[in-house]
Tab-separated table of C-alpha atoms and ligand atoms in Angstrom:
chain	number	residue	atom	x	y	z
A	12	MET	CA	-7.887	-18.195	6.245
A	13	PHE	CA	-11.278	-17.698	3.914
A	14	THR	CA	-14.419	-18.350	5.965
A	15	ARG	CA	-17.429	-18.572	3.525
A	16	ARG	CA	-20.797	-16.602	4.866
A	17	HIS	CA	-24.565	-17.744	3.973
A	18	PHE	CA	-26.884	-14.770	3.381
A	19	PHE	CA	-29.419	-17.421	2.415
A	20	LYS	CA	-28.420	-20.765	3.433
A	21	SER	CA	-31.565	-22.523	2.391
A	22	ALA	CA	-31.788	-21.029	-1.308
A	23	GLY	CA	-28.538	-23.145	-1.950
A	24	ALA	CA	-25.913	-20.113	-2.700
A	25	ALA	CA	-22.875	-22.331	-1.698
A	26	ALA	CA	-23.130	-24.383	-4.911
A	27	VAL	CA	-20.345	-22.094	-6.506
A	28	SER	CA	-19.721	-24.242	-9.557
A	29	ALA	CA	-21.269	-22.817	-13.506
A	30	ALA	CA	-23.404	-26.190	-13.124
A	31	ALA	CA	-24.201	-27.002	-10.109
A	32	VAL	CA	-26.334	-23.261	-9.865
A	33	SER	CA	-29.616	-24.074	-9.221
A	34	ARG	CA	-33.261	-22.059	-10.769
A	35	VAL	CA	-33.407	-20.434	-6.633
A	36	GLY	CA	-29.387	-20.696	-6.798
A	37	ALA	CA	-29.198	-18.258	-9.570
A	38	ALA	CA	-31.717	-16.170	-8.006
A	39	SER	CA	-30.152	-15.527	-4.934
A	40	LEU	CA	-26.950	-13.915	-3.632
A	41	PRO	CA	-23.644	-15.591	-4.339
A	42	GLU	CA	-22.139	-15.929	-1.190
A	43	ALA	CA	-19.862	-13.577	0.363
A	44	VAL	CA	-16.644	-14.878	1.098
A	45	VAL	CA	-14.620	-13.482	4.007
A	46	GLN	CA	-10.489	-12.954	4.958
A	47	THR	CA	-9.643	-13.426	8.227
A	48	ASP	CA	-6.243	-13.450	7.662
A	49	ALA	CA	-3.752	-10.248	6.937
A	50	ARG	CA	-0.976	-12.414	5.243
A	51	THR	CA	-0.489	-12.366	1.402
A	52	GLN	CA	-2.837	-15.147	0.293
A	53	PRO	CA	-1.075	-17.098	-2.925
A	54	PRO	CA	-3.357	-16.622	-5.754
A	55	PRO	CA	-5.599	-19.080	-6.757
A	56	ALA	CA	-5.865	-20.260	-10.227
A	57	PRO	CA	-8.788	-19.849	-12.130
A	58	GLY	CA	-11.696	-22.633	-11.514
A	59	ASN	CA	-14.037	-21.687	-14.259
A	60	GLY	CA	-14.487	-19.133	-16.501
A	61	ARG	CA	-11.237	-18.002	-18.899
A	62	HIS	CA	-7.461	-18.499	-18.111
A	63	PHE	CA	-5.638	-15.717	-16.499
A	64	ASN	CA	-2.165	-15.098	-14.990
A	65	PRO	CA	-3.755	-14.321	-11.031
A	66	VAL	CA	-1.982	-11.554	-9.572
A	67	VAL	CA	-0.890	-11.591	-5.394
A	68	THR	CA	-2.393	-8.727	-3.485
A	69	LEU	CA	0.221	-7.883	-0.948
A	70	ASN	CA	-1.218	-8.680	2.614
A	71	GLY	CA	-4.507	-9.455	0.819
A	72	TRP	CA	-6.226	-11.639	-1.235
A	73	SER	CA	-8.484	-12.122	-4.162
A	74	LEU	CA	-12.126	-12.609	-4.186
A	75	PRO	CA	-13.900	-15.730	-5.352
A	76	TRP	CA	-16.553	-15.760	-8.135
A	77	ARG	CA	-19.244	-17.910	-9.350
A	78	MET	CA	-20.253	-17.856	-12.794
A	79	ASN	CA	-24.267	-18.095	-13.528
A	80	ARG	CA	-25.152	-18.517	-17.415
A	81	GLY	CA	-22.138	-17.122	-18.655
A	82	VAL	CA	-21.833	-14.308	-16.249
A	83	LYS	CA	-19.010	-13.756	-13.784
A	84	GLU	CA	-20.851	-13.457	-10.440
A	85	PHE	CA	-19.420	-11.670	-7.145
A	86	HIS	CA	-20.365	-10.505	-3.342
A	87	LEU	CA	-18.979	-7.641	-1.754
A	88	VAL	CA	-20.276	-6.672	1.656
A	89	ALA	CA	-19.412	-3.071	2.593
A	90	GLU	CA	-19.356	-3.424	6.554
A	91	PRO	CA	-16.829	-2.173	10.246
A	92	VAL	CA	-13.879	-4.262	10.068
A	93	VAL	CA	-10.797	-4.475	12.378
A	94	ARG	CA	-7.691	-4.669	10.234
A	95	GLU	CA	-3.871	-5.352	11.990
A	96	LEU	CA	-1.718	-2.809	10.969
A	97	ALA	CA	0.942	-4.642	11.852
A	98	PRO	CA	1.427	-6.563	15.180
A	99	GLY	CA	0.896	-4.635	18.476
A	100	MET	CA	-1.420	-2.392	16.328
A	101	LYS	CA	-5.080	-2.775	15.267
A	102	ALA	CA	-7.565	-0.390	13.551
A	103	ASN	CA	-11.243	0.132	13.556
A	104	LEU	CA	-11.828	0.700	9.892
A	105	TRP	CA	-14.917	-0.065	7.535
A	106	GLY	CA	-13.800	-2.148	4.485
A	107	TYR	CA	-14.882	-5.137	2.135
A	108	ASN	CA	-15.637	-8.682	2.918
A	109	GLY	CA	-13.800	-8.467	6.573
A	110	GLN	CA	-11.040	-6.389	5.564
A	111	SER	CA	-9.520	-3.288	4.652
A	112	PRO	CA	-8.868	-2.689	1.313
A	113	GLY	CA	-11.567	-5.141	0.049
A	114	PRO	CA	-10.697	-8.070	-1.553
A	115	THR	CA	-9.045	-8.121	-5.143
A	116	ILE	CA	-11.279	-8.417	-7.654
A	117	GLU	CA	-10.033	-10.588	-11.558
A	118	VAL	CA	-11.484	-10.379	-14.599
A	119	VAL	CA	-10.555	-11.228	-18.070
A	120	GLU	CA	-11.119	-8.619	-20.847
A	121	GLY	CA	-14.795	-9.214	-22.503
A	122	ASP	CA	-16.301	-11.223	-19.179
A	123	ARG	CA	-19.759	-9.972	-18.400
A	124	VAL	CA	-19.311	-9.056	-14.697
A	125	ARG	CA	-22.119	-8.569	-12.119
A	126	ILE	CA	-21.549	-7.253	-8.468
A	127	PHE	CA	-23.660	-7.762	-5.570
A	128	VAL	CA	-23.026	-5.253	-2.810
A	129	THR	CA	-24.825	-5.350	0.075
A	130	ASN	CA	-24.373	-2.067	2.962
A	131	ARG	CA	-23.784	-3.448	6.398
A	132	LEU	CA	-22.556	0.155	6.978
A	133	PRO	CA	-24.608	2.591	9.022
A	134	GLU	CA	-25.098	5.002	6.519
A	135	HIS	CA	-25.336	4.875	2.550
A	136	THR	CA	-22.907	3.688	0.615
A	137	SER	CA	-22.034	3.256	-3.118
A	138	ILE	CA	-19.410	1.817	-5.382
A	139	HIS	CA	-17.175	3.480	-8.212
A	140	TRP	CA	-15.346	1.383	-10.800
A	141	HIS	CA	-12.366	3.391	-11.046
A	142	GLY	CA	-11.099	3.948	-14.390
A	143	GLN	CA	-13.914	1.264	-16.087
A	144	ARG	CA	-15.529	1.822	-19.732
A	145	LEU	CA	-18.701	0.867	-18.747
A	146	PRO	CA	-22.512	2.143	-18.976
A	147	ASN	CA	-23.038	5.755	-17.059
A	148	GLY	CA	-25.625	4.153	-14.959
A	149	MET	CA	-23.264	1.351	-13.219
A	150	ASP	CA	-20.280	4.447	-12.561
A	151	GLY	CA	-21.435	4.140	-8.888
A	152	ILE	CA	-21.985	8.173	-8.406
A	153	MET	CA	-23.966	8.633	-5.798
A	154	GLY	CA	-27.085	11.376	-6.427
A	155	LEU	CA	-25.679	11.409	-10.209
A	156	THR	CA	-25.931	8.201	-11.377
A	157	GLN	CA	-28.229	5.669	-9.087
A	158	PRO	CA	-29.171	6.830	-5.128
A	159	GLY	CA	-26.730	5.637	-2.559
A	160	ILE	CA	-27.298	1.967	-1.312
A	161	PRO	CA	-29.265	2.071	2.158
A	162	PRO	CA	-27.703	0.300	5.270
A	163	GLY	CA	-29.278	-3.192	4.961
A	164	LYS	CA	-29.804	-3.208	1.081
A	165	THR	CA	-28.229	-4.982	-1.502
A	166	PHE	CA	-27.290	-3.204	-5.097
A	167	VAL	CA	-26.425	-5.029	-8.229
A	168	TYR	CA	-23.825	-3.515	-10.830
A	169	GLU	CA	-23.381	-5.522	-14.078
A	170	PHE	CA	-21.293	-4.420	-17.031
A	171	GLU	CA	-18.582	-5.842	-19.363
A	172	ALA	CA	-15.147	-5.495	-18.643
A	173	LYS	CA	-13.659	-3.841	-21.958
A	174	ARG	CA	-10.592	-2.469	-21.342
A	175	PRO	CA	-7.553	-4.911	-19.736
A	176	GLY	CA	-5.636	-2.962	-17.431
A	177	THR	CA	-5.454	-1.788	-13.939
A	178	PHE	CA	-8.385	-0.694	-11.502
A	179	MET	CA	-9.802	0.340	-8.237
A	180	TYR	CA	-13.109	0.250	-6.641
A	181	HIS	CA	-13.973	2.856	-3.877
A	182	PRO	CA	-17.069	4.575	-2.511
A	183	HIS	CA	-18.378	7.656	-4.239
A	184	ALA	CA	-20.523	7.987	-1.199
A	185	ASP	CA	-19.437	10.450	1.830
A	186	GLU	CA	-16.094	9.912	0.230
A	187	MET	CA	-13.781	11.733	2.863
A	188	VAL	CA	-15.062	9.961	5.615
A	189	GLN	CA	-15.303	6.060	3.497
A	190	MET	CA	-12.166	6.208	2.032
A	191	ALA	CA	-10.407	7.723	5.138
A	192	MET	CA	-11.996	4.438	6.874
A	193	GLY	CA	-10.195	2.284	4.529
A	194	MET	CA	-13.043	1.569	1.933
A	195	MET	CA	-11.497	0.690	-1.342
A	196	GLY	CA	-10.034	-2.164	-3.240
A	197	PHE	CA	-8.255	-3.468	-6.402
A	198	TRP	CA	-9.275	-4.394	-9.708
A	199	VAL	CA	-7.232	-6.182	-12.698
A	200	THR	CA	-8.974	-7.022	-15.817
A	201	HIS	CA	-6.505	-9.589	-17.843
A	202	PRO	CA	-5.961	-9.253	-21.331
A	203	LYS	CA	-8.146	-12.077	-22.938
A	204	ASP	CA	-4.740	-13.959	-24.593
A	205	HIS	CA	-3.016	-14.646	-21.133
A	206	ARG	CA	0.275	-14.515	-22.771
A	207	PHE	CA	0.109	-10.849	-23.720
A	208	MET	CA	2.428	-9.160	-21.422
A	209	GLN	CA	3.017	-12.142	-19.223
A	210	VAL	CA	5.025	-12.234	-16.487
A	211	ASP	CA	6.573	-14.296	-13.338
A	212	ARG	CA	5.281	-12.568	-10.784
A	213	ASP	CA	2.036	-9.736	-10.674
A	214	PHE	CA	1.853	-7.826	-7.468
A	215	VAL	CA	-0.496	-5.634	-6.107
A	216	PHE	CA	-1.328	-2.673	-3.397
A	217	LEU	CA	-3.116	-0.124	-2.973
A	218	LEU	CA	-2.105	3.371	-1.115
A	219	SER	CA	-3.800	4.678	1.809
A	220	GLY	CA	-3.467	6.617	4.481
A	221	TYR	CA	-4.632	7.098	7.990
A	222	ASP	CA	-4.873	9.519	11.013
A	223	ILE	CA	-4.951	7.300	14.410
A	224	GLU	CA	-3.370	9.156	17.317
A	225	PRO	CA	-1.486	7.400	19.305
A	226	GLY	CA	-3.187	4.912	21.969
A	227	THR	CA	-6.525	5.007	20.107
A	228	ALA	CA	-7.739	2.536	16.884
A	229	THR	CA	-10.482	4.600	14.586
A	230	PRO	CA	-9.025	6.951	12.294
A	231	LYS	CA	-9.660	10.793	12.415
A	232	VAL	CA	-11.903	10.697	9.489
A	233	ASN	CA	-11.896	15.108	8.961
A	234	THR	CA	-8.198	14.910	8.301
A	235	MET	CA	-7.322	16.752	4.961
A	236	LEU	CA	-3.518	16.174	4.659
A	237	ASP	CA	-1.967	15.416	7.881
A	238	PHE	CA	-2.475	11.594	7.855
A	239	ASN	CA	0.147	9.816	10.402
A	240	LEU	CA	-0.304	6.385	9.054
A	241	TRP	CA	0.954	5.451	5.353
A	242	THR	CA	-0.061	1.973	4.435
A	243	PHE	CA	0.284	-0.615	1.666
A	244	ASN	CA	-2.766	-2.629	1.442
A	245	SER	CA	-3.680	-0.870	5.159
A	246	ARG	CA	-0.373	-2.341	6.378
A	247	VAL	CA	2.468	-0.862	7.949
A	248	PHE	CA	6.223	-2.285	7.852
A	249	PRO	CA	7.639	-4.330	9.733
A	250	GLY	CA	3.877	-5.590	9.165
A	251	ILE	CA	4.017	-5.810	5.465
A	252	ASP	CA	4.828	-8.920	3.792
A	253	SER	CA	7.966	-8.930	1.467
A	254	MET	CA	7.572	-9.230	-2.252
A	255	ASN	CA	9.369	-12.886	-2.451
A	256	VAL	CA	10.672	-13.795	-6.171
A	257	ARG	CA	12.880	-16.282	-7.620
A	258	GLN	CA	15.986	-14.735	-9.564
A	259	GLY	CA	15.727	-13.994	-12.929
A	260	ASP	CA	11.510	-13.483	-13.091
A	261	LYS	CA	10.370	-11.005	-14.853
A	262	VAL	CA	8.040	-9.269	-11.905
A	263	ARG	CA	5.527	-6.602	-11.787
A	264	VAL	CA	4.106	-4.194	-9.450
A	265	ARG	CA	0.703	-2.489	-9.744
A	266	VAL	CA	0.333	-0.019	-7.592
A	267	GLY	CA	-2.754	2.253	-6.870
A	268	ASN	CA	-3.072	5.522	-4.996
A	269	LEU	CA	-6.625	6.359	-2.703
A	270	THR	CA	-4.508	8.666	-0.673
A	271	MET	CA	-4.569	12.673	-0.572
A	272	THR	CA	-0.905	13.221	-1.986
A	273	ASN	CA	1.558	11.813	-4.138
A	274	HIS	CA	4.019	8.760	-3.572
A	275	PRO	CA	6.981	8.431	-5.724
A	276	ILE	CA	7.323	4.905	-5.138
A	277	HIS	CA	11.382	3.130	-5.176
A	278	LEU	CA	13.245	0.384	-5.845
A	279	HIS	CA	16.543	-0.419	-5.178
A	280	GLY	CA	19.048	-2.741	-6.999
A	281	HIS	CA	17.080	-2.830	-10.141
A	282	GLU	CA	15.558	-0.633	-12.790
A	283	PHE	CA	12.422	-0.689	-14.100
A	284	THR	CA	9.346	0.568	-16.727
A	285	VAL	CA	6.244	1.731	-15.950
A	286	THR	CA	4.400	-0.264	-18.300
A	287	GLY	CA	0.973	0.333	-17.525
A	288	THR	CA	-1.247	3.663	-16.492
A	289	ASP	CA	-4.384	4.260	-15.750
A	290	GLY	CA	-5.595	4.677	-19.671
A	291	GLY	CA	-3.689	1.020	-20.047
A	292	TRP	CA	-0.881	-0.456	-21.373
A	293	THR	CA	1.997	2.086	-22.501
A	294	PRO	CA	3.240	1.827	-26.088
A	295	PRO	CA	6.612	-0.407	-25.224
A	296	ALA	CA	8.582	2.969	-27.745
A	297	SER	CA	7.346	4.919	-25.137
A	298	ARG	CA	9.204	3.106	-21.713
A	299	TRP	CA	12.177	4.655	-20.259
A	300	PRO	CA	14.454	2.876	-16.933
A	301	GLU	CA	13.738	4.299	-14.183
A	302	VAL	CA	14.430	3.565	-10.269
A	303	THR	CA	11.014	5.742	-8.866
A	304	THR	CA	8.119	6.502	-10.231
A	305	ASP	CA	5.435	9.126	-8.887
A	306	ILE	CA	2.060	7.900	-8.488
A	307	ALA	CA	-0.079	10.818	-8.125
A	308	VAL	CA	-3.565	10.898	-6.258
A	309	GLY	CA	-6.048	8.539	-8.187
A	310	GLN	CA	-3.505	7.397	-10.221
A	311	MET	CA	-2.712	3.312	-10.740
A	312	ARG	CA	1.199	2.462	-12.471
A	313	ALA	CA	2.270	-1.229	-13.340
A	314	VAL	CA	5.743	-1.252	-13.214
A	315	GLU	CA	8.197	-3.836	-14.655
A	316	PHE	CA	11.620	-5.185	-13.921
A	317	ILE	CA	13.566	-8.593	-14.484
A	318	ALA	CA	14.631	-9.792	-10.569
A	319	ASP	CA	18.310	-10.593	-11.578
A	320	ALA	CA	20.116	-9.165	-8.182
A	321	PRO	CA	19.936	-11.353	-5.310
A	322	GLY	CA	19.350	-10.115	-2.116
A	323	ASP	CA	16.578	-7.996	0.445
A	324	TRP	CA	16.025	-4.954	-1.672
A	325	ALA	CA	14.017	-1.892	-0.127
A	326	PHE	CA	10.892	-1.030	-2.070
A	327	HIS	CA	9.605	2.065	-0.433
A	328	CYS	CA	7.931	5.472	-0.747
A	329	HIS	CA	10.703	8.147	-0.948
A	330	LYS	CA	8.715	11.070	1.035
A	331	SER	CA	10.555	9.831	4.351
A	332	HIS	CA	7.736	11.286	6.542
A	333	HIS	CA	5.769	7.893	4.377
A	334	THR	CA	8.201	5.248	6.056
A	335	MET	CA	7.432	6.309	9.544
A	336	ASN	CA	4.611	5.398	12.172
A	337	ALA	CA	2.529	7.599	13.934
A	338	MET	CA	3.890	9.332	16.890
A	339	GLY	CA	4.887	13.019	17.576
A	340	HIS	CA	5.758	14.764	14.239
A	341	ALA	CA	5.338	17.779	15.393
A	342	VAL	CA	8.640	18.194	17.364
A	343	PRO	CA	11.164	21.109	16.726
A	344	THR	CA	14.649	20.086	15.507
A	345	MET	CA	17.211	19.408	18.272
A	346	ILE	CA	19.886	18.242	16.464
A	347	GLY	CA	23.021	20.405	17.693
A	348	VAL	CA	21.324	21.576	20.616
A	349	ASP	CA	23.468	21.124	24.075
A	350	HIS	CA	20.877	19.943	26.744
A	351	ALA	CA	23.824	19.660	29.089
A	352	GLY	CA	22.210	20.521	32.686
A	353	VAL	CA	18.913	21.347	31.100
A	354	ALA	CA	17.815	17.754	31.574
A	355	GLU	CA	18.719	17.356	35.193
A	356	LYS	CA	16.578	20.718	36.070
A	357	ILE	CA	13.904	19.427	34.195
A	358	ASN	CA	14.118	16.005	35.791
A	359	LYS	CA	13.631	17.648	38.913
A	360	LEU	CA	10.136	18.807	37.676
A	361	VAL	CA	9.544	15.489	35.574
A	362	PRO	CA	11.134	12.628	36.663
A	363	ASP	CA	10.784	10.596	33.130
A	364	TYR	CA	12.265	13.422	30.897
A	365	MET	CA	14.138	12.194	28.327
A	366	VAL	CA	17.020	13.864	26.154
A	367	MET	CA	15.841	13.456	22.601
A	368	GLY	CA	17.035	14.251	18.969
A	369	ASP	CA	20.254	16.114	19.728
A	370	LYS	CA	22.109	13.717	17.858
A	371	GLY	CA	19.751	13.260	15.250
A	372	GLY	CA	16.107	11.806	14.842
A	373	SER	CA	17.110	7.792	15.292
A	374	MET	CA	15.450	5.715	18.022
A	375	ASP	CA	17.701	3.368	17.482
A	376	GLY	CA	18.522	1.585	21.189
A	377	MET	CA	15.668	3.680	22.969
A	378	GLU	CA	13.123	2.276	24.972
A	379	MET	CA	10.144	4.574	25.229
A	380	PRO	CA	6.985	3.801	26.999
A	381	LEU	CA	4.335	3.619	24.419
A	382	PRO	CA	0.534	4.413	24.983
A	383	PRO	CA	-1.677	0.749	24.145
A	384	ASN	CA	-2.469	-0.379	20.588
A	385	THR	CA	0.468	2.481	18.978
A	386	LEU	CA	3.694	0.977	17.032
A	387	PRO	CA	7.085	2.729	17.169
A	388	MET	CA	7.706	5.676	15.067
A	389	MET	CA	10.379	3.447	12.926
A	390	THR	CA	11.075	-0.028	13.782
A	391	GLY	CA	11.783	-3.242	12.294
A	392	ASP	CA	14.574	-5.654	13.103
A	393	GLY	CA	17.118	-6.338	10.004
A	394	PRO	CA	19.393	-8.879	10.277
A	395	TYR	CA	21.753	-6.275	11.352
A	396	GLY	CA	19.429	-4.218	13.786
A	397	SER	CA	16.957	-1.627	13.251
A	398	VAL	CA	15.875	-1.061	9.808
A	399	GLU	CA	14.682	2.410	11.262
A	400	MET	CA	11.624	2.702	8.992
A	401	GLY	CA	7.859	2.339	9.068
A	402	GLY	CA	4.926	2.785	6.798
A	403	MET	CA	5.323	2.640	2.973
A	404	PHE	CA	8.157	0.622	2.938
A	405	THR	CA	8.574	-3.256	2.311
A	406	VAL	CA	11.519	-5.731	0.718
A	407	LEU	CA	11.808	-7.477	-2.573
A	408	LYS	CA	13.938	-10.858	-1.423
A	409	VAL	CA	14.983	-12.000	-4.845
A	410	ARG	CA	16.573	-15.342	-4.431
A	411	LYS	CA	18.273	-18.122	-6.668
A	412	GLU	CA	16.907	-20.858	-4.832
A	413	GLN	CA	13.299	-19.465	-5.148
A	414	LYS	CA	10.892	-22.364	-6.567
A	415	ARG	CA	8.894	-20.753	-9.710
A	416	GLY	CA	5.487	-20.163	-8.106
A	417	ASP	CA	6.729	-20.251	-4.581
A	418	TYR	CA	5.565	-17.348	-2.796
A	419	THR	CA	6.971	-18.102	1.097
A	420	ASP	CA	9.371	-15.826	2.574
A	421	PRO	CA	13.177	-17.193	2.383
A	422	GLY	CA	14.221	-15.339	5.453
A	423	TRP	CA	17.097	-12.943	5.363
A	424	TYR	CA	19.967	-12.467	2.364
A	425	ARG	CA	23.067	-14.642	3.265
A	426	HIS	CA	25.230	-11.834	1.807
A	427	PRO	CA	28.841	-13.935	0.045
A	428	ALA	CA	31.887	-13.093	2.220
A	429	GLY	CA	33.318	-9.979	1.170
A	430	THR	CA	30.141	-8.272	-0.009
A	431	VAL	CA	28.676	-6.380	2.792
A	432	ALA	CA	29.924	-2.561	3.461
A	433	TYR	CA	32.909	-2.669	6.454
A	434	GLU	CA	34.649	-0.627	8.935
A	435	TRP	CA	37.542	0.669	7.844
A	436	THR	CA	40.372	0.253	10.530
A	437	GLY	CA	43.432	1.877	8.708
A	438	GLU	CA	44.915	4.981	8.370
A	439	LEU	CA	42.982	7.937	7.678
A	440	ALA	CA	44.063	10.540	4.914
A	441	GLU	CA	42.920	14.496	5.817
A	442	PRO	CA	40.299	15.063	3.488
A	443	THR	CA	40.380	17.663	0.909
A	444	ARG	CA	37.695	20.128	1.860
A	445	SER	CA	36.806	23.378	-0.379
A	446	SER	CA	38.414	26.839	0.678
A	447	SER	CA	35.710	28.453	-1.521
A	448	ALA	CA	32.247	29.362	-0.900
A	449	GLY	CA	31.119	30.135	-4.602
A	450	GLY	CA	33.959	30.645	-6.522
A	451	LYS	CA	34.660	33.952	-8.163
A	452	LEU	CA	30.982	34.888	-8.520
A	453	MET	CA	30.908	34.928	-4.383
A	454	PRO	CA	34.407	34.706	-3.236
A	455	LEU	CA	34.929	33.500	0.368
A	456	LYS	CA	35.608	36.808	2.557
A	457	GLN	CA	38.213	35.661	4.916
A	458	GLY	CA	36.899	35.597	8.649
A	459	ALA	CA	33.587	35.883	7.943
A	460	ASP	CA	31.077	34.718	11.240
A	461	LEU	CA	29.460	31.396	9.856
A	462	ASN	CA	27.324	31.292	13.276
A	463	LEU	CA	25.143	33.377	12.362
A	464	ASN	CA	22.437	34.430	15.250
A	465	VAL	CA	19.306	35.077	13.336
A	466	ARG	CA	16.510	36.699	14.811
A	467	LYS	CA	13.396	37.686	13.028
A	468	PRO	CA	12.289	41.183	13.473
A	469	SER	CA	8.836	41.389	15.921
A	470	GLY	CA	7.425	44.805	15.322
A	471	HIS	CA	9.425	47.610	16.763
A	472	THR	CA	10.781	46.761	19.868
A	473	GLY	CA	12.976	43.866	20.227
A	474	HIS	CA	15.662	45.051	17.474
A	475	ASN	CA	19.185	44.864	18.943
T	513	CU	CU1	4.059	8.157	-0.085
């Protein structure tokens, strides 16, 4: 739900239509619209200014503007926010206008844009407009192109949105801390001709990472690489909304990466082409089909595909640690370790001790007590049971019955009879096994003992 905050009520700043901006209103701040709902907000049609085909921000929203004598005016408020990462866990983050990430800003190529930035953080900040062509003094680099915005103050950024494409915004002041706290947002500059590169659905989201210890709510801001929560727009599976589309829709997904590592983003059931990068639209002759595209740190990518295959298709980062939520990651591998007898002995000392991981890492069916405000490591129930996923994972739902422009969740896919993997209960032939370890070059030695017991030498003692 949108709520509207009035910074200068008496100045009539709430009047937002182009004609209604009075002289007093024009001199004042535009209202700061705040979002309090973590669900995906359907795209509002542009009320004034040049027409464009709006994007849908996954688990987010787009910032309303006012037209002021031909200038598109936005108001961003940098402030502490509480973001629900998924039902069952809230995080104390910093963001813009009530949320992390901040609202998506949508403008049209050639628009004159004015952005008021009010700082309600306990320290200075600035905003860098990542990827834009703009005057150097509007680039938002504290110390280099401007002084920091002190707490309680409002600065104005003003430039022409020259190059159409996919952009981001984020602080360039105490950057590691402020980005680790969730300060970032998406920016789309639509082409002047709204038929250019037109698609039926255009989803956008940012990749971000947090290090929040189980049982706590505030990210550790000095973490460099070992984050434990990997998010699409500061949401983790199963708290992430699905991307709901109509069969046959031309779909675009735009992704920006503001984490400290790369993310191979992978789509099931379809192949896509990369149609946009940091530098703009890719020439059609340079595109090739893929099912995974790696998005490096600081990069943006737009991928496009025809959603022609009905079903519930996984869409996720292919680094398997990034599809898990926070819990113990630094645990030894116990697969194949025989715990028989050990648990019994430990139970005498630690009554709640549980044997874990000797048959794999699966948490399916395990009920473990979690600290408060902590999500299970891999979770999410689908129609056939646990999906055993978390973090950067969502579902593309392709449906024949989905109406044009309808973004509501159609529920789980109903598979036609005979199209789901099934158990084989008939006879099984003995599977063929390789009898050679390495062909002619490294022939198998008969009778070689494969149960190696490797022990690292530790100085001159301990050799057996
Ligand atoms: Cu990843």
